[in-house]
Coordinates of C-alpha atoms in Angstrom, one line a residue:
M3 CA -6.2 17.0 -10.1
R4 CA -9.7 16.4 -8.9
T5 CA -9.0 12.7 -8.4
L6 CA -5.7 13.4 -6.5
V7 CA -7.5 15.8 -4.2
A8 CA -10.4 13.4 -3.5
F9 CA -8.0 10.6 -2.8
A10 CA -6.0 12.8 -0.4
L11 CA -9.1 14.0 1.5
R12 CA -10.4 10.4 1.9
R13 CA -7.1 9.2 3.2
R14 CA -7.0 12.1 5.7
F15 CA -10.5 12.2 7.0
C16 CA -11.7 8.6 6.6
S17 CA -9.4 7.1 9.3
M18 CA -9.7 6.1 12.9
L19 CA -7.1 8.6 14.0
T20 CA -9.1 11.5 12.4
A21 CA -12.3 10.2 14.0
V22 CA -10.7 10.1 17.5
F23 CA -9.2 13.6 16.9
N24 CA -12.6 15.1 15.9
L25 CA -14.3 13.4 18.8
L26 CA -11.8 15.0 21.2
V27 CA -12.3 18.4 19.5
A28 CA -16.0 18.1 19.7
A29 CA -15.9 17.2 23.4
A30 CA -13.5 20.2 24.1
I31 CA -15.7 22.7 22.3
V32 CA -18.9 21.4 24.0
A33 CA -17.0 21.6 27.4
L34 CA -16.2 25.3 26.7
F35 CA -19.9 26.1 26.6
F36 CA -20.1 24.6 30.1
L37 CA -16.9 26.2 31.3
D38 CA -18.5 27.9 34.2
V39 CA -20.0 24.7 35.5
L40 CA -16.7 22.9 35.1
A41 CA -14.8 25.7 36.7
H42 CA -17.0 25.9 39.8
A43 CA -16.9 22.1 40.1
A44 CA -13.1 21.9 39.8
A45 CA -12.2 24.7 42.1
G46 CA -14.1 25.7 45.2
P47 CA -15.1 29.3 45.9
V48 CA -12.8 32.0 47.1
T49 CA -13.0 31.8 50.9
A50 CA -10.1 34.0 52.0
V51 CA -8.9 37.5 51.2
Y52 CA -5.2 38.0 52.1
L53 CA -4.1 41.3 53.5
D54 CA -0.6 42.2 52.2
D55 CA 2.0 44.6 53.7
T56 CA 0.4 47.6 51.9
T57 CA -2.6 47.4 54.2
R58 CA -0.5 47.4 57.4
G59 CA -2.2 49.4 60.1
M60 CA -5.6 48.2 59.0
H61 CA -5.1 44.5 59.4
E62 CA -6.9 44.2 62.8
R63 CA -10.0 46.1 61.6
F64 CA -10.3 44.0 58.4
E65 CA -9.9 40.7 60.4
S66 CA -12.7 41.9 62.7
F67 CA -15.2 41.6 59.9
V68 CA -17.3 38.4 60.0
H69 CA -18.8 37.1 56.8
D70 CA -20.4 33.7 56.1
D71 CA -18.6 33.0 52.8
F72 CA -15.1 34.5 53.3
H73 CA -12.7 36.0 55.8
Y74 CA -9.7 38.3 55.9
E75 CA -6.3 37.0 56.8
V76 CA -2.8 38.6 57.0
S77 CA -0.6 36.7 54.6
S78 CA 2.2 37.2 52.1
R79 CA 1.2 34.1 50.0
P80 CA 0.1 34.6 46.4
C81 CA -3.5 34.3 45.4
G82 CA -4.8 31.0 44.3
D83 CA -8.1 29.3 43.4
T84 CA -9.6 29.8 46.8
A85 CA -7.9 33.0 47.9
A86 CA -7.6 36.6 46.7
I87 CA -5.3 39.5 47.8
L88 CA -6.4 43.0 48.9
H89 CA -3.8 45.5 48.0
F90 CA -3.5 49.3 48.5
D91 CA -1.3 51.5 46.4
G92 CA -3.0 54.9 46.1
G93 CA -6.1 52.8 45.2
W94 CA -7.6 49.6 46.4
T95 CA -7.2 46.5 44.2
V96 CA -8.3 42.9 44.6
Y97 CA -5.9 40.5 42.9
S98 CA -7.4 37.1 42.1
A99 CA -6.7 34.1 39.8
K100 CA -10.4 34.0 38.7
A101 CA -13.4 36.3 38.6
L102 CA -15.0 36.8 42.0
D103 CA -18.6 36.6 42.8
Q104 CA -20.4 39.9 42.5
G105 CA -21.8 39.7 46.0
M106 CA -18.3 39.1 47.4
M107 CA -17.0 42.1 45.5
D108 CA -19.8 44.3 46.9
Q109 CA -19.0 43.1 50.4
I110 CA -15.3 43.9 50.0
R111 CA -16.2 47.4 48.7
A112 CA -18.4 47.9 51.7
D113 CA -15.7 46.8 54.1
V114 CA -13.1 49.1 52.5
G115 CA -15.6 51.9 52.7
Q116 CA -16.1 51.3 56.4
V117 CA -12.4 51.2 57.1
I118 CA -11.9 54.5 55.1
A119 CA -14.7 56.2 57.0
E120 CA -13.4 55.0 60.4
R121 CA -9.9 56.2 59.7
Y122 CA -11.1 59.7 58.7
L123 CA -13.5 59.9 61.6
A124 CA -10.8 59.0 64.0
Y125 CA -9.1 62.3 63.2
G126 CA -12.2 64.3 62.5
D127 CA -15.0 65.8 64.6
A128 CA -18.7 65.9 64.5
V129 CA -18.8 68.6 61.9
T130 CA -17.2 66.3 59.3
D131 CA -19.2 63.2 60.2
S132 CA -22.0 63.8 57.7
F133 CA -19.6 64.7 54.9
I134 CA -17.5 61.6 55.4
N135 CA -20.5 59.3 55.5
D136 CA -21.9 60.9 52.3
Y137 CA -18.5 60.6 50.6
R138 CA -18.2 57.0 51.6
R139 CA -21.6 56.1 50.1
E140 CA -20.9 58.1 46.9
I141 CA -17.6 56.3 46.1
A142 CA -18.6 52.8 47.4
N143 CA -18.8 51.4 43.9
Q144 CA -15.5 53.0 42.8
V145 CA -13.2 52.2 45.8
V146 CA -12.2 48.7 44.9
Q147 CA -11.3 47.4 41.5
Q148 CA -10.5 43.8 40.6
T149 CA -7.7 42.7 38.4
D150 CA -5.8 39.6 37.7
Q151 CA -2.2 38.3 37.9
G152 CA -2.4 36.3 34.7
G153 CA -1.8 38.9 32.1
D154 CA -3.4 39.4 28.7
A155 CA -4.7 36.0 27.4
Y156 CA -6.1 37.1 24.0
L157 CA -2.8 36.7 22.0
W158 CA -2.1 33.4 23.8
I159 CA -5.4 32.0 22.7
I160 CA -4.9 32.9 19.1
E161 CA -1.3 31.7 19.1
S162 CA -2.4 28.4 20.6
V163 CA -5.0 27.9 17.9
V164 CA -2.6 28.7 15.1
Y165 CA 0.2 26.7 16.5
F166 CA -1.8 23.5 16.8
M167 CA -3.4 24.0 13.3
I168 CA 0.1 24.2 11.9
L169 CA 1.2 21.1 13.8
G170 CA -1.9 19.2 12.6
Y171 CA -2.3 20.2 8.9
G172 CA 1.3 21.3 8.1
S173 CA 2.8 18.0 9.2
A174 CA 0.1 16.0 7.6
I175 CA 0.5 17.5 4.1
A176 CA 4.3 17.3 4.4
S177 CA 4.2 13.7 5.5
D178 CA 2.0 12.8 2.5
V179 CA 4.7 13.8 0.1
V180 CA 7.5 12.0 2.0
Y181 CA 5.3 8.9 2.2
E182 CA 4.6 8.9 -1.5
K183 CA 8.3 9.3 -2.3
A184 CA 9.4 6.6 0.2
T185 CA 6.8 4.0 -1.2
H186 CA 7.5 5.0 -4.8
M187 CA 3.8 5.8 -5.1
L188 CA 4.8 9.2 -6.5
E189 CA 6.4 7.5 -9.6
V190 CA 3.0 6.1 -10.4
L191 CA 1.2 9.4 -9.9
L192 CA 3.6 11.3 -12.1
T193 CA 2.8 9.0 -15.0
A194 CA -0.7 10.4 -15.0
V195 CA -0.1 14.0 -14.0
D196 CA 2.8 16.4 -14.2
A197 CA 4.7 17.8 -11.2
E198 CA 3.0 21.1 -11.3
T199 CA -0.5 19.5 -11.2
H200 CA 0.7 17.4 -8.2
F201 CA 1.9 20.5 -6.4
R202 CA -1.4 22.3 -7.0
A203 CA -3.3 19.3 -5.9
K204 CA -1.4 19.3 -2.6
V205 CA -2.1 23.0 -2.1
V206 CA -5.8 22.6 -2.9
T207 CA -5.9 19.7 -0.5
G208 CA -4.5 22.0 2.2
Y209 CA -7.2 24.6 1.5
M210 CA -10.0 22.0 1.5
S211 CA -8.8 20.3 4.6
L212 CA -8.8 23.6 6.5
A213 CA -12.3 24.3 5.1
I214 CA -13.7 20.9 6.0
Q215 CA -12.2 20.9 9.5
G216 CA -13.5 24.5 9.9
G217 CA -17.0 23.3 8.9
L218 CA -16.8 20.5 11.4
G219 CA -15.7 22.9 14.0
A220 CA -18.7 25.1 13.2
V221 CA -21.0 22.1 13.7
Y222 CA -19.4 21.3 17.0
V223 CA -19.9 24.9 18.1
L224 CA -23.6 24.8 17.1
V225 CA -24.1 21.6 19.0
G226 CA -22.5 23.1 22.1
F227 CA -24.6 26.2 21.8
L228 CA -27.8 24.3 21.5
L229 CA -27.0 22.1 24.4
R230 CA -26.1 25.0 26.6
Y231 CA -29.1 27.0 25.5
R232 CA -31.3 24.1 26.5
Y233 CA -29.6 23.9 29.8
D234 CA -30.1 27.5 31.0
R235 CA -30.4 29.7 27.9
L236 CA -26.7 30.7 28.3
A237 CA -27.4 32.7 31.4
G238 CA -24.7 31.1 33.5
L239 CA -22.1 31.2 30.8
I240 CA -22.8 34.9 30.0
A241 CA -22.5 35.8 33.7
Y242 CA -19.2 33.9 34.0
G243 CA -17.9 35.5 30.8
R244 CA -18.6 39.0 32.1
Q245 CA -16.9 38.3 35.4
T246 CA -13.9 36.8 33.6
L247 CA -13.6 39.7 31.2
A248 CA -13.8 42.1 34.1
A249 CA -11.0 40.2 35.9
Y250 CA -8.8 39.4 32.9
G251 CA -9.5 42.0 30.3
C252 CA -10.7 45.4 31.5
A253 CA -7.7 46.3 33.6
A254 CA -5.3 45.5 30.7
V255 CA -7.4 46.5 27.7
P256 CA -9.2 49.8 28.2
T257 CA -10.6 49.8 24.7
G258 CA -12.5 46.6 25.3
L259 CA -13.5 43.9 22.9
A260 CA -14.8 44.7 19.4
V261 CA -16.2 41.4 18.2
G262 CA -18.2 42.8 15.2
W263 CA -18.3 40.8 12.0
P264 CA -15.6 42.8 10.2
A265 CA -13.1 42.1 12.9
V266 CA -14.0 38.4 13.2
V267 CA -14.0 37.8 9.4
L268 CA -10.7 39.6 8.9
S269 CA -9.1 37.7 11.8
A270 CA -10.3 34.3 10.5
A271 CA -9.0 35.2 7.0
L272 CA -5.6 36.3 8.3
I273 CA -5.2 33.1 10.5
G274 CA -6.2 30.8 7.6
T275 CA -4.0 32.6 5.1
G276 CA -1.0 32.4 7.4
V277 CA -1.5 28.7 8.2
L278 CA -1.8 27.9 4.5
T279 CA 1.4 29.8 3.8
I280 CA 3.3 27.8 6.3
Q281 CA 1.7 24.6 4.9
V282 CA 3.1 25.5 1.4
I283 CA 6.5 26.1 2.9
M284 CA 6.5 22.8 4.6
L285 CA 5.3 21.1 1.4
I286 CA 8.3 22.5 -0.5
I287 CA 10.7 21.5 2.2
A288 CA 9.2 18.0 2.3
S289 CA 9.7 17.6 -1.4
Q290 CA 13.5 17.8 -0.8
L291 CA 13.4 14.7 1.5
S292 CA 13.5 11.1 0.5
S293 CA 12.5 9.1 3.6
P294 CA 10.4 9.3 6.8
E295 CA 13.6 9.4 8.8
D296 CA 14.6 12.6 7.0
A297 CA 11.2 14.1 7.6
S298 CA 11.4 13.4 11.3
G299 CA 14.9 14.9 11.5
L300 CA 13.6 18.1 9.8
Q301 CA 10.3 18.5 11.6
G302 CA 11.9 18.5 15.0
P303 CA 14.0 21.6 14.5
F304 CA 11.1 23.2 12.5
Y305 CA 8.7 22.7 15.4
V306 CA 11.2 24.0 17.9
A307 CA 11.5 27.2 15.9
L308 CA 7.7 27.5 15.8
L309 CA 7.6 26.9 19.6
L310 CA 10.2 29.6 20.2
G311 CA 8.3 32.0 18.1
Y312 CA 5.1 31.0 19.9
Y313 CA 6.5 31.8 23.3
A314 CA 8.3 35.0 22.1
L315 CA 5.1 36.4 20.8
M316 CA 3.4 35.4 24.1
Y317 CA 6.0 37.4 25.9
Y318 CA 5.5 40.3 23.5
G319 CA 1.7 40.0 23.6
E320 CA 0.8 43.2 25.5
V321 CA -1.5 45.5 23.7
A322 CA 0.8 48.4 24.4
D323 CA 3.6 46.6 22.6
M324 CA 1.5 46.0 19.6
Q325 CA 1.0 49.8 19.2
T326 CA 4.7 50.4 18.9
P327 CA 6.4 50.8 15.4
A328 CA 7.7 47.2 15.7
G329 CA 4.2 45.9 16.6
L330 CA 2.6 47.8 13.7
V331 CA 5.2 46.3 11.3
L332 CA 4.6 42.7 12.6
S333 CA 0.9 43.2 12.2
Q334 CA 1.3 43.8 8.5
L335 CA 4.0 41.3 7.5
P336 CA 2.9 37.9 6.2
I337 CA 2.8 35.0 8.7
S338 CA 3.4 37.3 11.7
S339 CA 0.2 39.2 10.9
M340 CA -1.9 36.1 11.6
L341 CA -0.8 36.4 15.3
V342 CA -0.7 40.1 15.9
M343 CA -3.3 41.7 13.7
P344 CA -6.3 39.6 14.9
V345 CA -5.6 40.6 18.5
R346 CA -5.4 44.3 17.5
L347 CA -8.7 44.0 15.6
L348 CA -10.5 42.2 18.3
L349 CA -9.4 44.7 20.9
A350 CA -10.3 47.7 18.7
A351 CA -6.7 48.7 18.7
A352 CA -6.5 48.9 14.9
P353 CA -8.9 50.3 12.2
W354 CA -10.5 47.9 9.8
W355 CA -8.5 49.2 6.8
Q356 CA -5.2 48.0 8.5
G357 CA -6.8 44.6 8.7
V358 CA -7.6 44.7 5.0
T359 CA -4.0 45.8 4.1
A360 CA -2.6 43.0 6.3
L361 CA -4.8 40.4 4.6
A362 CA -3.8 41.7 1.1
M363 CA -0.1 41.4 2.1
A364 CA -0.7 37.9 3.5
L365 CA -2.4 36.8 0.3
A366 CA 0.4 38.3 -1.8
G367 CA 2.9 36.4 0.4
L368 CA 1.0 33.2 -0.1
K369 CA 1.0 33.7 -3.9
A370 CA 4.7 34.5 -3.9
V371 CA 5.6 31.4 -1.9
T372 CA 3.5 29.3 -4.2
V373 CA 4.9 30.7 -7.4
L374 CA 8.6 30.8 -6.3
G375 CA 8.5 27.5 -4.6
M376 CA 7.0 25.5 -7.4
P377 CA 10.3 25.0 -9.3
F378 CA 11.9 23.7 -6.1
Y379 CA 9.0 21.3 -5.6
Q380 CA 9.2 20.0 -9.2
R381 CA 12.9 19.3 -8.8
G382 CA 12.5 17.8 -5.3
I383 CA 9.9 15.2 -6.0
L384 CA 11.9 13.9 -9.0
D385 CA 15.1 13.6 -6.9
Y386 CA 15.3 10.2 -5.1
R387 CA 18.9 10.5 -3.9
I388 CA 19.5 9.7 -0.3
R389 CA 20.4 12.9 1.6

């Protein structure tokens, strides 16, 4: 089995296609460490704050403010890369597609405070002047909150990683079996090892491929970290991250992120176990095929099903939905737990013991699929009939 695994790993990683793939992955990871630099280079700063219908009656006063870096404008257009929206609905909110500069947020708060004070003073008298001015200064940092119009991105990120891992490794291990059957290489291999050993070798190859690619990914992350640390000791990236979390996370996730080691380790283990489970399922299915054409015909519908599940869980991916009974069940079931439970763990929406139980069930599911699927695999690789 060791020889089979070594041969499969050499064929998978010692190729031009794999080298190009890893080069692109390395470039993407390094680029993430310079995300703030790229974002500011790609999109200019926010230069306009749109006043929607909820601020009617105050439009003229806001438009009278003059600032060097932005201006107020009455508009019903949506926010974009260079514009935000000021909205009033019992409280003041700035909607933006990206995190705003702290100085700009402070200026908007000051402007809103000025408008509030003037509206009260217009109906007050000298006795209330001092109280209103004190009140305005006291709540200046609480008047305006910033939020986004993009929703919760955490589940989307995890789903994207998992989906492309499945596409990459699941299809590769399944294609190996079909290729070996189509070229009759499998007949030669089965003269040296039995079908069960061949199956276990393919499963181990999937494990080791995931581990090797994960190790390469860790190296890429280290290189990106060192390059950014040399650039500015991560100062710009940390500031950009805080602004982005404030814009995209805090309004939707009151519990905040919990990126401690237990949550990170459990999340990685759940994702890895789920991906390996799907790899084994695809391996068993591929053993029933006899030609690359059959594999192509099967992989299309399978990937469509994965894509539908991918977008369904993106739609379902609000933290409040994950706390419902259905969300709790999905976070414990094998395969679905690799998408839902990591998000709950990283957002402190689930205790650590629920992550442990989800991982135990995922491992049990992987074991069950392996044991129950082995007879089907043994029969499938020995069957060369055209389907």
